[in-house]
Amino acid sequence: GDAYWNIKAFGDGGGGGGGGAAAAEGNGVIHLKPGARIASYAAAEAFARERGGRMLTLDEARAFMNGKALYAGEDQWCAVQGRDWVQVGDRHHHAGKSHNQECGGYPPWGDDTNNKTYGNSTWNDVVLYKKGNGGGGGG
């Protein structure tokens, strides 16, 4: 089975955390720490797809966060559509920051789980996705 789940589902008035199969009804956005490091863009994309969802666009992620960190006190980046990563914490970077637009481009650790440019990665533990396959698209 899966490791411990820290799931937060939002959408219908925002129910809280809980384990396993937290409901994300309607157009709910889900962010969670799956327990195993997501590590790469492709892994995050596959994780969302396997759960009947899709990654958010940068604009959707920013709108969802509304200027607030999802993981206060942490440095956490989430993969978003268009091969970018958005900051969902507020340690070292502001919430909603685009790695491509504000950090000099695509991160060296984005596709290489063994990249140690900035040390052992502890900043890509979170997945952010939207249930359902409306919108998005890709490539």
PDB file of C-alpha atoms in Angstrom:
ATOM      1  CA  GLY A   1       0.000   0.000   0.000  1.00  0.00           C
ATOM      2  CA  ASP A   2       0.889   3.628  -0.077  1.00  0.00           C
ATOM      3  CA  ALA A   3       2.967   5.295   2.587  1.00  0.00           C
ATOM      4  CA  TYR A   4       1.431   7.868   4.877  1.00  0.00           C
ATOM      5  CA  TRP A   5      -0.687  10.434   3.086  1.00  0.00           C
ATOM      6  CA  ASN A   6      -0.951  14.070   3.990  1.00  0.00           C
ATOM      7  CA  ILE A   7      -3.852  15.074   1.787  1.00  0.00           C
ATOM      8  CA  LYS A   8      -5.590  18.415   1.718  1.00  0.00           C
ATOM      9  CA  ALA A   9      -8.557  18.670  -0.610  1.00  0.00           C
ATOM     10  CA  PHE A  10     -10.169  21.979  -1.400  1.00  0.00           C
ATOM     11  CA  GLY A  11     -13.180  22.919  -3.446  1.00  0.00           C
ATOM     12  CA  ASP A  12     -16.500  22.413  -1.713  1.00  0.00           C
ATOM     13  CA  GLY A  13     -16.003  24.583   1.327  1.00  0.00           C
ATOM     14  CA  GLY A  14     -12.669  22.974   2.046  1.00  0.00           C
ATOM     15  CA  GLY A  15     -12.721  19.845   4.163  1.00  0.00           C
ATOM     16  CA  GLY A  16      -9.499  19.253   6.014  1.00  0.00           C
ATOM     17  CA  GLY A  17      -6.818  16.622   5.876  1.00  0.00           C
ATOM     18  CA  GLY A  18      -7.174  12.996   6.662  1.00  0.00           C
ATOM     19  CA  GLY A  19      -5.771   9.830   5.279  1.00  0.00           C
ATOM     20  CA  GLY A  20      -6.128   7.806   2.179  1.00  0.00           C
ATOM     21  CA  ALA A  21      -9.002   8.845  -0.001  1.00  0.00           C
ATOM     22  CA  ALA A  22      -9.807  12.424   0.894  1.00  0.00           C
ATOM     23  CA  ALA A  23     -12.618  13.596  -1.347  1.00  0.00           C
ATOM     24  CA  ALA A  24     -11.966  16.176  -4.013  1.00  0.00           C
ATOM     25  CA  GLU A  25     -15.396  16.735  -5.450  1.00  0.00           C
ATOM     26  CA  GLY A  26     -16.264  18.924  -8.389  1.00  0.00           C
ATOM     27  CA  ASN A  27     -13.377  21.110  -9.387  1.00  0.00           C
ATOM     28  CA  GLY A  28     -11.352  20.464  -6.235  1.00  0.00           C
ATOM     29  CA  VAL A  29      -7.639  21.057  -6.242  1.00  0.00           C
ATOM     30  CA  ILE A  30      -5.521  18.635  -4.225  1.00  0.00           C
ATOM     31  CA  HIS A  31      -2.075  19.100  -2.777  1.00  0.00           C
ATOM     32  CA  LEU A  32      -0.322  16.422  -0.802  1.00  0.00           C
ATOM     33  CA  LYS A  33       2.966  14.913   0.261  1.00  0.00           C
ATOM     34  CA  PRO A  34       2.738  11.334  -1.017  1.00  0.00           C
ATOM     35  CA  GLY A  35       5.364  10.088   1.412  1.00  0.00           C
ATOM     36  CA  ALA A  36       7.885   9.280  -1.283  1.00  0.00           C
ATOM     37  CA  ARG A  37       9.649  12.211  -2.871  1.00  0.00           C
ATOM     38  CA  ILE A  38       8.028  13.120  -6.201  1.00  0.00           C
ATOM     39  CA  ALA A  39      11.397  14.389  -7.374  1.00  0.00           C
ATOM     40  CA  SER A  40      10.849  14.869 -11.091  1.00  0.00           C
ATOM     41  CA  TYR A  41       8.486  16.677 -13.419  1.00  0.00           C
ATOM     42  CA  ALA A  42       7.545  13.436 -15.186  1.00  0.00           C
ATOM     43  CA  ALA A  43       6.798  11.712 -11.863  1.00  0.00           C
ATOM     44  CA  ALA A  44       4.501  14.551 -10.761  1.00  0.00           C
ATOM     45  CA  GLU A  45       2.680  14.479 -14.094  1.00  0.00           C
ATOM     46  CA  ALA A  46       2.235  10.696 -13.898  1.00  0.00           C
ATOM     47  CA  PHE A  47       1.061  10.905 -10.264  1.00  0.00           C
ATOM     48  CA  ALA A  48      -1.754  13.304 -11.198  1.00  0.00           C
ATOM     49  CA  ARG A  49      -2.748  11.306 -14.291  1.00  0.00           C
ATOM     50  CA  GLU A  50      -2.852   8.011 -12.358  1.00  0.00           C
ATOM     51  CA  ARG A  51      -5.356   9.610  -9.985  1.00  0.00           C
ATOM     52  CA  GLY A  52      -7.633  10.899 -12.716  1.00  0.00           C
ATOM     53  CA  GLY A  53      -6.328  14.432 -12.577  1.00  0.00           C
ATOM     54  CA  ARG A  54      -3.959  16.851 -14.221  1.00  0.00           C
ATOM     55  CA  MET A  55      -1.290  19.255 -13.104  1.00  0.00           C
ATOM     56  CA  LEU A  56      -2.332  22.867 -12.680  1.00  0.00           C
ATOM     57  CA  THR A  57      -1.121  25.709 -14.837  1.00  0.00           C
ATOM     58  CA  LEU A  58       1.036  28.325 -13.138  1.00  0.00           C
ATOM     59  CA  ASP A  59      -1.895  30.768 -13.159  1.00  0.00           C
ATOM     60  CA  GLU A  60      -4.242  28.176 -11.625  1.00  0.00           C
ATOM     61  CA  ALA A  61      -1.724  27.381  -8.887  1.00  0.00           C
ATOM     62  CA  ARG A  62      -1.245  31.059  -8.083  1.00  0.00           C
ATOM     63  CA  ALA A  63      -5.004  31.672  -8.007  1.00  0.00           C
ATOM     64  CA  PHE A  64      -5.477  28.665  -5.734  1.00  0.00           C
ATOM     65  CA  MET A  65      -2.801  29.858  -3.292  1.00  0.00           C
ATOM     66  CA  ASN A  66      -4.097  33.435  -3.352  1.00  0.00           C
ATOM     67  CA  GLY A  67      -0.741  34.770  -2.182  1.00  0.00           C
ATOM     68  CA  LYS A  68      -0.484  32.358   0.749  1.00  0.00           C
ATOM     69  CA  ALA A  69       1.918  29.459   1.208  1.00  0.00           C
ATOM     70  CA  LEU A  70       0.381  25.993   1.275  1.00  0.00           C
ATOM     71  CA  TYR A  71       3.349  24.820   3.367  1.00  0.00           C
ATOM     72  CA  ALA A  72       4.361  27.740   5.579  1.00  0.00           C
ATOM     73  CA  GLY A  73       7.947  27.644   6.771  1.00  0.00           C
ATOM     74  CA  GLU A  74       8.980  25.189   4.060  1.00  0.00           C
ATOM     75  CA  ASP A  75      10.783  25.476   0.745  1.00  0.00           C
ATOM     76  CA  GLN A  76       8.581  23.354  -1.544  1.00  0.00           C
ATOM     77  CA  TRP A  77       8.284  23.458  -5.329  1.00  0.00           C
ATOM     78  CA  CYS A  78       5.439  21.787  -7.274  1.00  0.00           C
ATOM     79  CA  ALA A  79       5.505  20.907 -10.946  1.00  0.00           C
ATOM     80  CA  VAL A  80       2.996  22.825 -13.077  1.00  0.00           C
ATOM     81  CA  GLN A  81       2.048  22.620 -16.741  1.00  0.00           C
ATOM     82  CA  GLY A  82       4.470  24.080 -19.256  1.00  0.00           C
ATOM     83  CA  ARG A  83       7.529  22.467 -17.639  1.00  0.00           C
ATOM     84  CA  ASP A  84       7.757  24.878 -14.734  1.00  0.00           C
ATOM     85  CA  TRP A  85       7.784  24.613 -10.941  1.00  0.00           C
ATOM     86  CA  VAL A  86       5.851  26.882  -8.563  1.00  0.00           C
ATOM     87  CA  GLN A  87       6.845  27.632  -4.974  1.00  0.00           C
ATOM     88  CA  VAL A  88       4.137  26.499  -2.529  1.00  0.00           C
ATOM     89  CA  GLY A  89       6.068  27.287   0.637  1.00  0.00           C
ATOM     90  CA  ASP A  90       7.523  30.556   1.894  1.00  0.00           C
ATOM     91  CA  ARG A  91      10.995  29.677   3.145  1.00  0.00           C
ATOM     92  CA  HIS A  92      13.746  31.168   0.922  1.00  0.00           C
ATOM     93  CA  HIS A  93      11.195  32.083  -1.810  1.00  0.00           C
ATOM     94  CA  HIS A  94       7.775  33.734  -1.938  1.00  0.00           C
ATOM     95  CA  ALA A  95       4.648  31.651  -2.489  1.00  0.00           C
ATOM     96  CA  GLY A  96       3.627  31.532  -6.140  1.00  0.00           C
ATOM     97  CA  LYS A  97       7.143  32.086  -7.492  1.00  0.00           C
ATOM     98  CA  SER A  98       7.818  30.575 -10.922  1.00  0.00           C
ATOM     99  CA  HIS A  99      11.170  28.839 -11.219  1.00  0.00           C
ATOM    100  CA  ASN A 100      11.327  29.490 -14.960  1.00  0.00           C
ATOM    101  CA  GLN A 101      10.370  33.156 -14.754  1.00  0.00           C
ATOM    102  CA  GLU A 102      12.000  34.209 -11.488  1.00  0.00           C
ATOM    103  CA  CYS A 103      14.886  31.815 -10.803  1.00  0.00           C
ATOM    104  CA  GLY A 104      16.709  31.874 -14.113  1.00  0.00           C
ATOM    105  CA  GLY A 105      14.968  29.011 -15.878  1.00  0.00           C
ATOM    106  CA  TYR A 106      14.193  25.349 -15.454  1.00  0.00           C
ATOM    107  CA  PRO A 107      15.831  23.873 -12.321  1.00  0.00           C
ATOM    108  CA  PRO A 108      18.698  21.381 -12.703  1.00  0.00           C
ATOM    109  CA  TRP A 109      16.882  19.015 -10.321  1.00  0.00           C
ATOM    110  CA  GLY A 110      13.580  19.178 -12.270  1.00  0.00           C
ATOM    111  CA  ASP A 111      14.208  16.036 -14.316  1.00  0.00           C
ATOM    112  CA  ASP A 112      17.225  14.522 -12.561  1.00  0.00           C
ATOM    113  CA  THR A 113      16.423  13.000  -9.192  1.00  0.00           C
ATOM    114  CA  ASN A 114      20.132  12.596  -8.446  1.00  0.00           C
ATOM    115  CA  ASN A 115      21.105  16.215  -9.122  1.00  0.00           C
ATOM    116  CA  LYS A 116      22.952  17.666  -6.123  1.00  0.00           C
ATOM    117  CA  THR A 117      23.566  21.214  -7.421  1.00  0.00           C
ATOM    118  CA  TYR A 118      21.910  22.601  -4.282  1.00  0.00           C
ATOM    119  CA  GLY A 119      22.516  19.573  -2.058  1.00  0.00           C
ATOM    120  CA  ASN A 120      20.119  16.724  -1.373  1.00  0.00           C
ATOM    121  CA  SER A 121      16.718  17.836  -2.582  1.00  0.00           C
ATOM    122  CA  THR A 122      14.132  18.245   0.139  1.00  0.00           C
ATOM    123  CA  TRP A 123      12.064  20.779  -1.784  1.00  0.00           C
ATOM    124  CA  ASN A 124      10.017  18.620  -4.161  1.00  0.00           C
ATOM    125  CA  ASP A 125       7.900  16.529  -1.793  1.00  0.00           C
ATOM    126  CA  VAL A 126       4.551  18.047  -2.796  1.00  0.00           C
ATOM    127  CA  VAL A 127       2.165  17.288  -5.654  1.00  0.00           C
ATOM    128  CA  LEU A 128      -0.472  19.809  -6.717  1.00  0.00           C
ATOM    129  CA  TYR A 129      -3.160  18.697  -9.130  1.00  0.00           C
ATOM    130  CA  LYS A 130      -6.780  19.069 -10.114  1.00  0.00           C
ATOM    131  CA  LYS A 131      -9.250  16.223 -10.275  1.00  0.00           C
ATOM    132  CA  GLY A 132     -10.931  15.670 -13.605  1.00  0.00           C
ATOM    133  CA  ASN A 133      -9.427  16.236 -17.003  1.00  0.00           C
ATOM    134  CA  GLY A 134     -11.079  19.490 -17.979  1.00  0.00           C
ATOM    135  CA  GLY A 135      -8.792  22.112 -19.407  1.00  0.00           C
ATOM    136  CA  GLY A 136      -5.069  21.785 -19.479  1.00  0.00           C
ATOM    137  CA  GLY A 137      -3.427  19.918 -22.237  1.00  0.00           C
ATOM    138  CA  GLY A 138      -0.045  19.899 -23.034  1.00  0.00           C
ATOM    139  CA  GLY A 139       3.122  19.830 -24.707  1.00  0.00           C
TER     140      GLY A 139
END
